[in-house]
mmCIF file of C-alpha atoms in Angstrom:
data_model
loop_
_atom_site.group_PDB
_atom_site.id
_atom_site.type_symbol
_atom_site.label_atom_id
_atom_site.label_comp_id
_atom_site.label_asym_id
_atom_site.label_seq_id
_atom_site.Cartn_x
_atom_site.Cartn_y
_atom_site.Cartn_z
ATOM 1 C CA MET A 1026 -34.577 11.707 61.316
ATOM 2 C CA LYS A 1027 -35.522 9.570 64.299
ATOM 3 C CA LYS A 1028 -33.061 8.064 66.743
ATOM 4 C CA ILE A 1029 -33.146 6.218 70.046
ATOM 5 C CA VAL A 1030 -31.035 7.605 72.905
ATOM 6 C CA ILE A 1031 -30.249 5.340 75.859
ATOM 7 C CA HIS A 1032 -28.420 6.132 79.100
ATOM 8 C CA GLY A 1033 -27.404 2.617 80.037
ATOM 9 C CA GLY A 1034 -26.230 0.680 83.033
ATOM 10 C CA ARG A 1035 -29.514 0.922 84.919
ATOM 11 C CA PRO A 1036 -30.873 -2.390 86.269
ATOM 12 C CA LEU A 1037 -34.353 -3.211 85.037
ATOM 13 C CA LYS A 1038 -37.217 -4.936 86.832
ATOM 14 C CA GLY A 1039 -40.972 -5.349 86.567
ATOM 15 C CA GLU A 1040 -43.117 -7.043 83.953
ATOM 16 C CA VAL A 1041 -43.849 -6.699 80.273
ATOM 17 C CA THR A 1042 -46.596 -8.150 78.082
ATOM 18 C CA ILE A 1043 -45.865 -9.570 74.641
ATOM 19 C CA ASN A 1044 -47.987 -8.533 71.652
ATOM 20 C CA GLY A 1045 -49.362 -10.617 68.801
ATOM 21 C CA ALA A 1046 -46.829 -12.091 66.403
ATOM 22 C CA LYS A 1047 -45.529 -9.775 63.698
ATOM 23 C CA ASN A 1048 -44.635 -12.724 61.471
ATOM 24 C CA SER A 1049 -48.232 -13.964 61.732
ATOM 25 C CA VAL A 1050 -50.127 -10.736 61.325
ATOM 26 C CA VAL A 1051 -48.254 -9.671 58.187
ATOM 27 C CA ALA A 1052 -49.716 -12.791 56.531
ATOM 28 C CA LEU A 1053 -53.096 -12.737 58.304
ATOM 29 C CA ILE A 1054 -53.988 -9.279 56.970
ATOM 30 C CA PRO A 1055 -53.468 -10.207 53.273
ATOM 31 C CA ALA A 1056 -55.315 -13.493 53.952
ATOM 32 C CA VAL A 1057 -58.476 -11.513 54.742
ATOM 33 C CA ILE A 1058 -58.706 -10.657 51.015
ATOM 34 C CA LEU A 1059 -59.933 -14.240 50.500
ATOM 35 C CA ALA A 1060 -62.980 -13.778 52.774
ATOM 36 C CA ASP A 1061 -66.476 -12.901 51.569
ATOM 37 C CA ASP A 1062 -67.339 -11.075 54.800
ATOM 38 C CA ILE A 1063 -65.886 -9.149 57.744
ATOM 39 C CA VAL A 1064 -62.869 -10.522 59.643
ATOM 40 C CA THR A 1065 -61.644 -9.252 63.012
ATOM 41 C CA LEU A 1066 -58.095 -9.911 64.210
ATOM 42 C CA ASP A 1067 -57.356 -9.517 67.945
ATOM 43 C CA GLY A 1068 -53.868 -9.020 69.372
ATOM 44 C CA VAL A 1069 -52.548 -6.994 66.423
ATOM 45 C CA PRO A 1070 -49.236 -5.267 67.318
ATOM 46 C CA ASP A 1071 -48.784 -1.512 66.898
ATOM 47 C CA ILE A 1072 -45.907 -1.619 64.410
ATOM 48 C CA SER A 1073 -45.134 0.172 61.164
ATOM 49 C CA ASP A 1074 -45.432 -3.001 59.046
ATOM 50 C CA VAL A 1075 -49.071 -3.260 60.145
ATOM 51 C CA ASP A 1076 -49.607 0.420 59.321
ATOM 52 C CA SER A 1077 -48.276 -0.194 55.804
ATOM 53 C CA LEU A 1078 -50.506 -3.242 55.295
ATOM 54 C CA ILE A 1079 -53.566 -1.306 56.448
ATOM 55 C CA ASP A 1080 -52.755 1.466 53.968
ATOM 56 C CA ILE A 1081 -52.475 -1.118 51.180
ATOM 57 C CA MET A 1082 -55.792 -2.739 52.099
ATOM 58 C CA ILE A 1083 -57.551 0.644 52.171
ATOM 59 C CA ALA A 1084 -56.028 1.575 48.803
ATOM 60 C CA MET A 1085 -57.521 -1.648 47.396
ATOM 61 C CA GLY A 1086 -60.995 -0.725 48.660
ATOM 62 C CA ALA A 1087 -61.235 -2.509 52.007
ATOM 63 C CA SER A 1088 -62.900 -0.879 55.001
ATOM 64 C CA VAL A 1089 -60.578 -1.057 58.019
ATOM 65 C CA THR A 1090 -61.322 -0.157 61.641
ATOM 66 C CA ARG A 1091 -58.701 -0.259 64.393
ATOM 67 C CA SER A 1092 -59.546 -0.265 68.094
ATOM 68 C CA GLU A 1093 -56.694 -0.795 70.562
ATOM 69 C CA ASP A 1094 -55.190 -4.150 69.487
ATOM 70 C CA SER A 1095 -58.159 -5.270 67.366
ATOM 71 C CA LEU A 1096 -58.344 -4.835 63.602
ATOM 72 C CA THR A 1097 -61.644 -5.249 61.750
ATOM 73 C CA ILE A 1098 -61.438 -5.596 57.975
ATOM 74 C CA ASP A 1099 -64.358 -5.656 55.528
ATOM 75 C CA PRO A 1100 -62.886 -7.017 52.258
ATOM 76 C CA ARG A 1101 -66.104 -6.901 50.239
ATOM 77 C CA GLY A 1102 -65.196 -3.635 48.503
ATOM 78 C CA ILE A 1103 -61.700 -4.753 47.469
ATOM 79 C CA GLN A 1104 -60.814 -4.319 43.810
ATOM 80 C CA ASN A 1105 -57.954 -6.129 42.097
ATOM 81 C CA VAL A 1106 -55.963 -2.976 41.331
ATOM 82 C CA PRO A 1107 -52.280 -3.116 40.320
ATOM 83 C CA MET A 1108 -49.942 -2.329 43.235
ATOM 84 C CA PRO A 1109 -46.513 -1.901 41.691
ATOM 85 C CA TYR A 1110 -44.976 0.720 43.992
ATOM 86 C CA GLY A 1111 -45.282 2.596 47.289
ATOM 87 C CA LYS A 1112 -45.974 0.729 50.513
ATOM 88 C CA ILE A 1113 -45.573 -2.610 48.719
ATOM 89 C CA ASN A 1114 -41.836 -1.987 48.367
ATOM 90 C CA SER A 1115 -41.369 -1.088 52.033
ATOM 91 C CA LEU A 1116 -41.905 -4.514 53.588
ATOM 92 C CA ARG A 1117 -40.947 -8.092 52.864
ATOM 93 C CA ALA A 1118 -44.383 -9.512 53.665
ATOM 94 C CA SER A 1119 -45.973 -7.715 50.711
ATOM 95 C CA TYR A 1120 -45.397 -10.941 48.768
ATOM 96 C CA TYR A 1121 -48.393 -12.480 50.569
ATOM 97 C CA PHE A 1122 -50.590 -10.362 48.301
ATOM 98 C CA TYR A 1123 -49.458 -12.633 45.438
ATOM 99 C CA GLY A 1124 -51.109 -15.679 46.990
ATOM 100 C CA SER A 1125 -54.238 -13.970 48.317
ATOM 101 C CA LEU A 1126 -54.983 -12.051 45.093
ATOM 102 C CA LEU A 1127 -54.327 -15.133 42.977
ATOM 103 C CA GLY A 1128 -56.648 -17.111 45.217
ATOM 104 C CA ARG A 1129 -59.461 -14.544 44.946
ATOM 105 C CA TYR A 1130 -59.079 -13.206 41.395
ATOM 106 C CA GLY A 1131 -56.703 -15.530 39.541
ATOM 107 C CA GLU A 1132 -54.498 -12.510 38.895
ATOM 108 C CA ALA A 1133 -52.103 -10.255 40.804
ATOM 109 C CA THR A 1134 -49.913 -7.310 39.819
ATOM 110 C CA VAL A 1135 -47.667 -6.470 42.765
ATOM 111 C CA GLY A 1136 -44.296 -4.763 43.210
ATOM 112 C CA LEU A 1137 -41.277 -6.725 44.357
ATOM 113 C CA PRO A 1138 -41.050 -7.057 48.158
ATOM 114 C CA GLY A 1139 -38.741 -4.942 50.322
ATOM 115 C CA GLY A 1140 -37.790 -5.419 53.982
ATOM 116 C CA CYS A 1141 -34.472 -5.924 55.737
ATOM 117 C CA ASP A 1142 -31.326 -6.589 53.714
ATOM 118 C CA LEU A 1143 -30.331 -10.054 54.940
ATOM 119 C CA GLY A 1144 -28.753 -11.309 51.735
ATOM 120 C CA PRO A 1145 -30.420 -13.246 48.929
ATOM 121 C CA ARG A 1146 -34.041 -14.121 49.725
ATOM 122 C CA PRO A 1147 -35.446 -15.257 46.381
ATOM 123 C CA ILE A 1148 -39.133 -15.936 45.841
ATOM 124 C CA ASP A 1149 -38.575 -18.707 43.297
ATOM 125 C CA LEU A 1150 -40.274 -21.274 45.569
ATOM 126 C CA HIS A 1151 -43.396 -19.103 45.649
ATOM 127 C CA LEU A 1152 -43.418 -18.844 41.856
ATOM 128 C CA LYS A 1153 -42.821 -22.568 41.437
ATOM 129 C CA ALA A 1154 -45.919 -23.274 43.539
ATOM 130 C CA PHE A 1155 -48.074 -20.727 41.701
ATOM 131 C CA GLU A 1156 -47.004 -22.111 38.324
ATOM 132 C CA ALA A 1157 -47.789 -25.663 39.456
ATOM 133 C CA MET A 1158 -51.326 -24.460 40.172
ATOM 134 C CA GLY A 1159 -51.677 -22.892 36.732
ATOM 135 C CA ALA A 1160 -50.469 -19.292 37.046
ATOM 136 C CA LYS A 1161 -48.010 -17.664 34.634
ATOM 137 C CA MET A 1162 -45.542 -14.972 35.641
ATOM 138 C CA THR A 1163 -44.286 -11.975 33.646
ATOM 139 C CA MET A 1164 -42.057 -9.126 34.803
ATOM 140 C CA ASP A 1165 -42.489 -5.443 33.982
ATOM 141 C CA GLY A 1166 -39.740 -3.366 35.545
ATOM 142 C CA ASN A 1167 -39.861 -3.712 39.316
ATOM 143 C CA TYR A 1168 -43.221 -5.433 39.514
ATOM 144 C CA MET A 1169 -44.577 -8.845 38.750
ATOM 145 C CA ASN A 1170 -47.775 -9.962 37.069
ATOM 146 C CA LEU A 1171 -49.217 -13.364 37.905
ATOM 147 C CA SER A 1172 -52.239 -14.623 35.969
ATOM 148 C CA THR A 1173 -54.190 -17.803 35.357
ATOM 149 C CA GLY A 1174 -55.534 -16.447 32.063
ATOM 150 C CA GLY A 1175 -59.076 -16.423 33.406
ATOM 151 C CA GLN A 1176 -58.959 -20.032 34.598
ATOM 152 C CA GLN A 1177 -59.400 -21.238 38.165
ATOM 153 C CA LEU A 1178 -56.263 -22.256 40.019
ATOM 154 C CA LYS A 1179 -55.907 -26.032 40.187
ATOM 155 C CA GLY A 1180 -54.697 -28.103 43.113
ATOM 156 C CA ALA A 1181 -51.228 -29.607 42.707
ATOM 157 C CA SER A 1182 -48.561 -31.593 44.524
ATOM 158 C CA ILE A 1183 -45.752 -29.202 45.408
ATOM 159 C CA TYR A 1184 -42.396 -30.098 46.919
ATOM 160 C CA MET A 1185 -40.482 -27.220 48.525
ATOM 161 C CA ASP A 1186 -36.818 -27.577 47.576
ATOM 162 C CA THR A 1187 -35.887 -25.766 50.779
ATOM 163 C CA VAL A 1188 -37.948 -25.118 53.898
ATOM 164 C CA SER A 1189 -39.548 -21.692 53.483
ATOM 165 C CA VAL A 1190 -42.099 -20.038 55.759
ATOM 166 C CA GLY A 1191 -43.090 -17.440 53.163
ATOM 167 C CA ALA A 1192 -43.503 -19.928 50.329
ATOM 168 C CA THR A 1193 -45.496 -22.323 52.525
ATOM 169 C CA ILE A 1194 -47.938 -19.605 53.602
ATOM 170 C CA ASN A 1195 -48.226 -18.133 50.108
ATOM 171 C CA THR A 1196 -49.035 -21.556 48.674
ATOM 172 C CA MET A 1197 -51.749 -22.045 51.296
ATOM 173 C CA LEU A 1198 -53.268 -18.655 50.432
ATOM 174 C CA ALA A 1199 -53.398 -19.495 46.735
ATOM 175 C CA ALA A 1200 -54.640 -23.049 47.276
ATOM 176 C CA VAL A 1201 -57.600 -22.569 49.632
ATOM 177 C CA LYS A 1202 -59.938 -21.656 46.732
ATOM 178 C CA ALA A 1203 -58.201 -23.721 44.040
ATOM 179 C CA LYS A 1204 -60.063 -26.560 42.372
ATOM 180 C CA GLY A 1205 -59.146 -29.890 43.944
ATOM 181 C CA ARG A 1206 -56.420 -30.904 46.369
ATOM 182 C CA THR A 1207 -53.059 -29.259 46.970
ATOM 183 C CA ILE A 1208 -50.309 -31.079 48.860
ATOM 184 C CA ILE A 1209 -47.273 -29.165 50.140
ATOM 185 C CA GLU A 1210 -44.324 -31.408 50.979
ATOM 186 C CA ASN A 1211 -41.255 -30.286 52.921
ATOM 187 C CA ALA A 1212 -43.450 -27.507 54.308
ATOM 188 C CA ALA A 1213 -42.166 -25.150 56.998
ATOM 189 C CA ARG A 1214 -43.484 -25.930 60.492
ATOM 190 C CA GLU A 1215 -43.358 -22.555 62.247
ATOM 191 C CA PRO A 1216 -46.153 -21.581 64.690
ATOM 192 C CA GLU A 1217 -47.033 -18.671 62.413
ATOM 193 C CA ILE A 1218 -48.011 -21.161 59.684
ATOM 194 C CA ILE A 1219 -50.385 -22.878 62.105
ATOM 195 C CA ASP A 1220 -51.810 -19.457 62.992
ATOM 196 C CA VAL A 1221 -52.524 -18.588 59.348
ATOM 197 C CA ALA A 1222 -54.027 -22.040 58.728
ATOM 198 C CA THR A 1223 -56.239 -21.605 61.812
ATOM 199 C CA LEU A 1224 -57.584 -18.302 60.491
ATOM 200 C CA LEU A 1225 -58.257 -19.800 57.057
ATOM 201 C CA ASN A 1226 -59.960 -22.872 58.553
ATOM 202 C CA ASN A 1227 -62.100 -20.616 60.752
ATOM 203 C CA MET A 1228 -63.102 -18.859 57.499
ATOM 204 C CA GLY A 1229 -64.194 -22.202 56.042
ATOM 205 C CA ALA A 1230 -61.014 -23.539 54.409
ATOM 206 C CA HIS A 1231 -60.034 -27.222 54.607
ATOM 207 C CA ILE A 1232 -56.360 -27.322 55.633
ATOM 208 C CA ARG A 1233 -54.803 -30.315 57.415
ATOM 209 C CA GLY A 1234 -51.262 -30.876 58.595
ATOM 210 C CA ALA A 1235 -50.170 -27.301 59.378
ATOM 211 C CA GLY A 1236 -47.236 -27.589 61.772
ATOM 212 C CA THR A 1237 -45.978 -30.754 60.069
ATOM 213 C CA ASP A 1238 -43.897 -31.081 56.910
ATOM 214 C CA ILE A 1239 -46.886 -32.202 54.803
ATOM 215 C CA ILE A 1240 -49.881 -29.865 54.443
ATOM 216 C CA THR A 1241 -53.005 -30.911 52.551
ATOM 217 C CA ILE A 1242 -55.537 -28.356 51.294
ATOM 218 C CA GLU A 1243 -58.922 -29.164 49.769
ATOM 219 C CA GLY A 1244 -60.112 -26.158 47.771
ATOM 220 C CA VAL A 1245 -63.461 -24.551 48.639
ATOM 221 C CA PRO A 1246 -65.512 -22.042 46.601
ATOM 222 C CA HIS A 1247 -66.170 -19.521 49.385
ATOM 223 C CA LEU A 1248 -64.677 -18.312 52.659
ATOM 224 C CA HIS A 1249 -66.752 -16.456 55.253
ATOM 225 C CA GLY A 1250 -65.905 -13.890 57.930
ATOM 226 C CA THR A 1251 -64.625 -14.778 61.396
ATOM 227 C CA ARG A 1252 -62.833 -13.494 64.504
ATOM 228 C CA HIS A 1253 -59.284 -14.636 65.229
ATOM 229 C CA GLN A 1254 -56.788 -14.208 68.083
ATOM 230 C CA VAL A 1255 -53.204 -13.717 66.854
ATOM 231 C CA ILE A 1256 -50.645 -15.927 68.626
ATOM 232 C CA PRO A 1257 -48.041 -14.247 70.902
ATOM 233 C CA ASP A 1258 -44.884 -13.052 69.200
ATOM 234 C CA ARG A 1259 -42.198 -15.622 70.067
ATOM 235 C CA ILE A 1260 -39.432 -13.362 68.694
ATOM 236 C CA GLU A 1261 -40.517 -10.374 70.785
ATOM 237 C CA ALA A 1262 -40.765 -12.728 73.775
ATOM 238 C CA GLY A 1263 -37.263 -14.089 73.166
ATOM 239 C CA THR A 1264 -35.915 -10.548 72.828
ATOM 240 C CA TYR A 1265 -37.287 -9.498 76.226
ATOM 241 C CA ILE A 1266 -36.152 -12.752 77.847
ATOM 242 C CA ALA A 1267 -32.610 -12.113 76.575
ATOM 243 C CA LEU A 1268 -32.789 -8.527 77.818
ATOM 244 C CA ALA A 1269 -34.031 -9.689 81.230
ATOM 245 C CA ALA A 1270 -31.165 -12.170 81.546
ATOM 246 C CA ALA A 1271 -28.598 -9.564 80.455
ATOM 247 C CA ILE A 1272 -29.528 -6.686 82.757
ATOM 248 C CA GLY A 1273 -32.689 -7.540 84.697
ATOM 249 C CA GLN A 1274 -33.138 -7.738 88.441
ATOM 250 C CA GLY A 1275 -36.250 -9.857 88.125
ATOM 251 C CA ILE A 1276 -38.474 -9.412 85.065
ATOM 252 C CA GLN A 1277 -41.655 -11.285 84.225
ATOM 253 C CA ILE A 1278 -42.584 -11.662 80.555
ATOM 254 C CA ASN A 1279 -46.320 -12.259 80.071
ATOM 255 C CA ASN A 1280 -48.280 -13.743 77.144
ATOM 256 C CA VAL A 1281 -45.573 -16.264 76.228
ATOM 257 C CA LEU A 1282 -46.042 -19.731 74.759
ATOM 258 C CA TYR A 1283 -43.118 -21.813 76.051
ATOM 259 C CA GLU A 1284 -43.720 -24.452 73.359
ATOM 260 C CA HIS A 1285 -42.760 -21.897 70.686
ATOM 261 C CA LEU A 1286 -39.432 -21.109 72.393
ATOM 262 C CA GLU A 1287 -38.132 -24.493 73.510
ATOM 263 C CA SER A 1288 -34.874 -24.432 71.532
ATOM 264 C CA PHE A 1289 -34.167 -20.836 72.602
ATOM 265 C CA ILE A 1290 -34.847 -21.558 76.275
ATOM 266 C CA ALA A 1291 -32.724 -24.709 76.090
ATOM 267 C CA LYS A 1292 -29.754 -22.559 75.048
ATOM 268 C CA LEU A 1293 -30.390 -20.115 77.889
ATOM 269 C CA GLU A 1294 -30.423 -23.017 80.344
ATOM 270 C CA GLU A 1295 -27.135 -24.212 78.847
ATOM 271 C CA MET A 1296 -25.720 -20.761 79.696
ATOM 272 C CA GLY A 1297 -26.972 -21.119 83.274
ATOM 273 C CA VAL A 1298 -29.813 -18.591 83.037
ATOM 274 C CA ARG A 1299 -32.200 -18.978 85.973
ATOM 275 C CA MET A 1300 -35.882 -18.614 85.146
ATOM 276 C CA THR A 1301 -39.299 -19.923 86.110
ATOM 277 C CA VAL A 1302 -41.594 -21.037 83.307
ATOM 278 C CA SER A 1303 -45.343 -20.816 83.965
ATOM 279 C CA GLU A 1304 -48.334 -21.576 81.770
ATOM 280 C CA ASP A 1305 -48.277 -18.264 79.878
ATOM 281 C CA SER A 1306 -45.369 -16.336 81.398
ATOM 282 C CA ILE A 1307 -41.665 -16.612 82.171
ATOM 283 C CA PHE A 1308 -39.965 -14.980 85.172
ATOM 284 C CA VAL A 1309 -36.246 -14.296 84.641
ATOM 285 C CA GLU A 1310 -34.127 -13.853 87.745
ATOM 286 C CA GLU A 1311 -31.040 -11.673 88.133
ATOM 287 C CA GLN A 1312 -28.120 -13.628 86.669
ATOM 288 C CA GLN A 1313 -24.527 -14.332 87.680
ATOM 289 C CA ASN A 1314 -21.638 -16.325 86.209
ATOM 290 C CA LEU A 1315 -23.181 -17.267 82.861
ATOM 291 C CA ARG A 1316 -21.327 -19.656 80.554
ATOM 292 C CA ALA A 1317 -20.436 -18.975 76.912
ATOM 293 C CA ILE A 1318 -22.141 -21.292 74.410
ATOM 294 C CA ASN A 1319 -22.236 -22.032 70.692
ATOM 295 C CA ILE A 1320 -25.403 -21.387 68.663
ATOM 296 C CA LYS A 1321 -26.421 -22.658 65.241
ATOM 297 C CA THR A 1322 -29.684 -21.463 63.716
ATOM 298 C CA SER A 1323 -31.994 -23.769 61.779
ATOM 299 C CA PRO A 1324 -35.644 -23.912 60.662
ATOM 300 C CA TYR A 1325 -38.286 -24.437 63.352
ATOM 301 C CA PRO A 1326 -38.228 -26.163 65.782
ATOM 302 C CA GLY A 1327 -34.521 -25.281 65.789
ATOM 303 C CA PHE A 1328 -32.975 -22.059 67.095
ATOM 304 C CA ALA A 1329 -34.693 -19.203 65.234
ATOM 305 C CA THR A 1330 -32.543 -16.995 63.032
ATOM 306 C CA ASP A 1331 -34.633 -14.021 64.230
ATOM 307 C CA LEU A 1332 -33.349 -14.594 67.793
ATOM 308 C CA GLN A 1333 -29.693 -14.909 66.848
ATOM 309 C CA GLN A 1334 -29.098 -11.156 67.008
ATOM 310 C CA PRO A 1335 -31.168 -10.349 70.128
ATOM 311 C CA ILE A 1336 -29.323 -12.994 72.167
ATOM 312 C CA THR A 1337 -25.867 -11.737 71.148
ATOM 313 C CA PRO A 1338 -25.537 -8.953 73.777
ATOM 314 C CA LEU A 1339 -26.406 -11.510 76.467
ATOM 315 C CA LEU A 1340 -23.660 -13.802 75.179
ATOM 316 C CA LEU A 1341 -21.179 -10.946 75.682
ATOM 317 C CA THR A 1342 -21.846 -11.108 79.444
ATOM 318 C CA ALA A 1343 -20.856 -14.789 79.645
ATOM 319 C CA ASN A 1344 -17.543 -16.292 80.738
ATOM 320 C CA GLY A 1345 -15.493 -17.898 77.971
ATOM 321 C CA HIS A 1346 -15.712 -17.810 74.207
ATOM 322 C CA GLY A 1347 -18.197 -19.156 71.700
ATOM 323 C CA LYS A 1348 -19.468 -18.851 68.155
ATOM 324 C CA ILE A 1349 -22.745 -18.286 66.306
ATOM 325 C CA THR A 1350 -23.467 -19.881 62.932
ATOM 326 C CA ASP A 1351 -26.503 -18.605 61.030
ATOM 327 C CA THR A 1352 -27.471 -21.138 58.381
ATOM 328 C CA ILE A 1353 -30.536 -19.170 57.219
ATOM 329 C CA TYR A 1354 -29.334 -15.665 56.277
ATOM 330 C CA GLU A 1355 -25.711 -15.140 55.311
ATOM 331 C CA LYS A 1356 -25.773 -11.376 55.970
ATOM 332 C CA ARG A 1357 -27.163 -11.620 59.479
ATOM 333 C CA VAL A 1358 -23.863 -10.436 60.938
ATOM 334 C CA ASN A 1359 -24.204 -6.676 60.503
ATOM 335 C CA HIS A 1360 -24.798 -6.124 64.218
ATOM 336 C CA VAL A 1361 -21.319 -7.455 64.988
ATOM 337 C CA ALA A 1362 -19.400 -4.357 63.865
ATOM 338 C CA GLU A 1363 -21.792 -2.131 65.820
ATOM 339 C CA LEU A 1364 -21.350 -4.161 69.016
ATOM 340 C CA ALA A 1365 -17.583 -3.979 68.507
ATOM 341 C CA LYS A 1366 -17.913 -0.157 68.534
ATOM 342 C CA MET A 1367 -19.349 -0.568 72.021
ATOM 343 C CA ALA A 1368 -16.187 -2.386 73.205
ATOM 344 C CA GLY A 1369 -17.607 -5.845 72.673
ATOM 345 C CA LYS A 1370 -15.064 -8.587 71.981
ATOM 346 C CA ILE A 1371 -16.875 -9.892 68.917
ATOM 347 C CA SER A 1372 -16.013 -10.360 65.252
ATOM 348 C CA THR A 1373 -16.786 -12.463 62.198
ATOM 349 C CA SER A 1374 -14.615 -15.293 60.913
ATOM 350 C CA SER A 1375 -15.412 -17.621 57.997
ATOM 351 C CA ASP A 1376 -19.113 -16.669 57.987
ATOM 352 C CA GLN A 1377 -19.340 -17.256 61.732
ATOM 353 C CA ILE A 1378 -19.645 -14.847 64.633
ATOM 354 C CA VAL A 1379 -17.032 -15.385 67.327
ATOM 355 C CA TYR A 1380 -17.128 -13.727 70.746
ATOM 356 C CA GLU A 1381 -15.344 -13.687 74.076
ATOM 357 C CA GLY A 1382 -16.568 -12.559 77.464
ATOM 358 C CA PRO A 1383 -17.386 -11.197 79.857
ATOM 359 C CA ASN A 1384 -17.533 -7.649 78.479
ATOM 360 C CA GLN A 1385 -18.423 -4.265 79.929
ATOM 361 C CA LEU A 1386 -20.005 -2.503 76.985
ATOM 362 C CA GLN A 1387 -19.559 1.243 76.512
ATOM 363 C CA GLY A 1388 -22.066 3.649 75.021
ATOM 364 C CA ALA A 1389 -21.468 4.671 71.398
ATOM 365 C CA GLN A 1390 -23.144 5.960 68.250
ATOM 366 C CA VAL A 1391 -24.404 2.919 66.341
ATOM 367 C CA LYS A 1392 -26.711 2.133 63.433
ATOM 368 C CA ALA A 1393 -29.488 -0.441 63.141
ATOM 369 C CA THR A 1394 -28.919 -2.317 59.872
ATOM 370 C CA ASP A 1395 -32.086 -4.438 60.106
ATOM 371 C CA LEU A 1396 -34.961 -5.187 62.498
ATOM 372 C CA ARG A 1397 -33.357 -7.777 64.774
ATOM 373 C CA ALA A 1398 -29.952 -6.075 64.693
ATOM 374 C CA GLY A 1399 -31.746 -3.003 65.989
ATOM 375 C CA ALA A 1400 -33.164 -5.032 68.870
ATOM 376 C CA ALA A 1401 -29.669 -6.261 69.708
ATOM 377 C CA LEU A 1402 -28.370 -2.679 69.828
ATOM 378 C CA VAL A 1403 -31.195 -1.588 72.137
ATOM 379 C CA ILE A 1404 -30.291 -4.385 74.568
ATOM 380 C CA ALA A 1405 -26.596 -3.512 74.270
ATOM 381 C CA GLY A 1406 -27.342 0.148 74.907
ATOM 382 C CA LEU A 1407 -29.270 -0.719 78.066
ATOM 383 C CA MET A 1408 -26.306 -2.824 79.253
ATOM 384 C CA ALA A 1409 -23.621 -0.268 78.382
ATOM 385 C CA GLN A 1410 -22.072 2.399 80.593
ATOM 386 C CA GLY A 1411 -22.808 5.854 79.278
ATOM 387 C CA LYS A 1412 -24.874 7.130 76.377
ATOM 388 C CA THR A 1413 -25.811 5.160 73.272
ATOM 389 C CA GLU A 1414 -27.425 6.696 70.200
ATOM 390 C CA ILE A 1415 -29.065 4.353 67.668
ATOM 391 C CA THR A 1416 -29.943 5.619 64.201
ATOM 392 C CA ASN A 1417 -31.899 3.884 61.401
ATOM 393 C CA ILE A 1418 -34.503 3.006 64.002
ATOM 394 C CA GLU A 1419 -37.273 2.666 61.396
ATOM 395 C CA PHE A 1420 -36.175 -0.977 61.256
ATOM 396 C CA ILE A 1421 -36.885 -1.406 64.979
ATOM 397 C CA LEU A 1422 -40.327 0.199 64.753
ATOM 398 C CA ARG A 1423 -41.259 -2.293 62.027
ATOM 399 C CA GLY A 1424 -41.363 -5.163 64.502
ATOM 400 C CA TYR A 1425 -41.459 -4.078 68.167
ATOM 401 C CA SER A 1426 -44.732 -2.635 69.432
ATOM 402 C CA ASN A 1427 -44.461 0.239 71.955
ATOM 403 C CA ILE A 1428 -40.835 -0.633 72.675
ATOM 404 C CA ILE A 1429 -39.986 2.717 74.271
ATOM 405 C CA GLU A 1430 -42.983 2.581 76.625
ATOM 406 C CA LYS A 1431 -42.354 -1.044 77.579
ATOM 407 C CA LEU A 1432 -38.690 -0.461 78.406
ATOM 408 C CA THR A 1433 -39.436 2.760 80.296
ATOM 409 C CA SER A 1434 -41.909 0.837 82.466
ATOM 410 C CA LEU A 1435 -39.052 -1.518 83.403
ATOM 411 C CA GLY A 1436 -36.904 1.407 84.526
ATOM 412 C CA ALA A 1437 -34.884 2.113 81.372
ATOM 413 C CA ASP A 1438 -33.665 5.619 80.538
ATOM 414 C CA ILE A 1439 -34.597 5.492 76.855
ATOM 415 C CA GLN A 1440 -36.053 8.105 74.513
ATOM 416 C CA LEU A 1441 -37.143 8.266 70.902
ATOM 417 C CA ILE A 1442 -35.987 11.598 69.486
ATOM 418 C CA GLU A 1443 -37.098 13.097 66.195
ATOM 419 C CA GLU A 1444 -34.812 15.709 64.636
#
């Protein structure tokens, strides 16, 4: 069993560099299946989700070489083998293999996706899009078979009933080699969608409108190899910005795209957080007398649900009371009980998180219930007086590259212990 042990209350200072976006790279790697030649991805984070995806690609016959933060994938040896179990079930992003395998072979047999338990996250929008393009779905136990019956996928007009990042990307993956034109309406607009579309276009796809709510894709017969730089991880950046505001004595966060964090930074400014925004970095000063605020998550460009939990420990330092409403994932409140164990004045009421501050958190034994909740507990542990032990840290390692080393370089007393 692995756990993180933190001796908190130490002020942090220095600088930290953000890695490539987890939520991009978990789609970019399956997208390489569609290429007819070698693809190199630069800026790939060192996280367990990437390790799992590499294992899956190798099991399918790809040749994969990793050098520092670059990943070179030769997809020419890939075979369309069924993948019902194993690594597929360990991460949510495994559903991107549906779209990429359908796009290349017209068939996919893949286990149901795993990942964090954040409440119902159905894939019906993905299936609706695939069926509109001519694929049929059958279930066999815990895995799904999608097939076109030997026919080529056909372009279609697809309206997303709700805004979905996963369904938008999966539809793009399936559509880039489909016959004719595919139009996605009410598409998600996240930066990660633009990143995936950029990779596919650099491989020879014809995608227009990524980043807007209407995406148009003209199918092409072949996609070639390319080299692609993964965008910075806006969620990792937001996590370190929140940490810097909560306990920093001057921390610079490098490799940040401000445009991807505007709604998050606007909320920090509403709290009174002092920072200096540069072209590709943000310097966060030591803070005093922050104000409590209300937060409501919404699809991009609104306040990201993935940053709701990492900002919560910072909110506990503010004067006054406020509430958080997560409109995306109903179960994204599991960090609340753990923060309460650390003497935080925080609870849930009518599907909202309510808090009061300022608080002096105390070290405790807590459990990470999902990836971003784990990040919140790390920040809380760094803020708290005394010793904090965090278990279930596999969630944290899924999404934060070299987190122990980065925090240690800022002056944190933090260790990863394996028992």
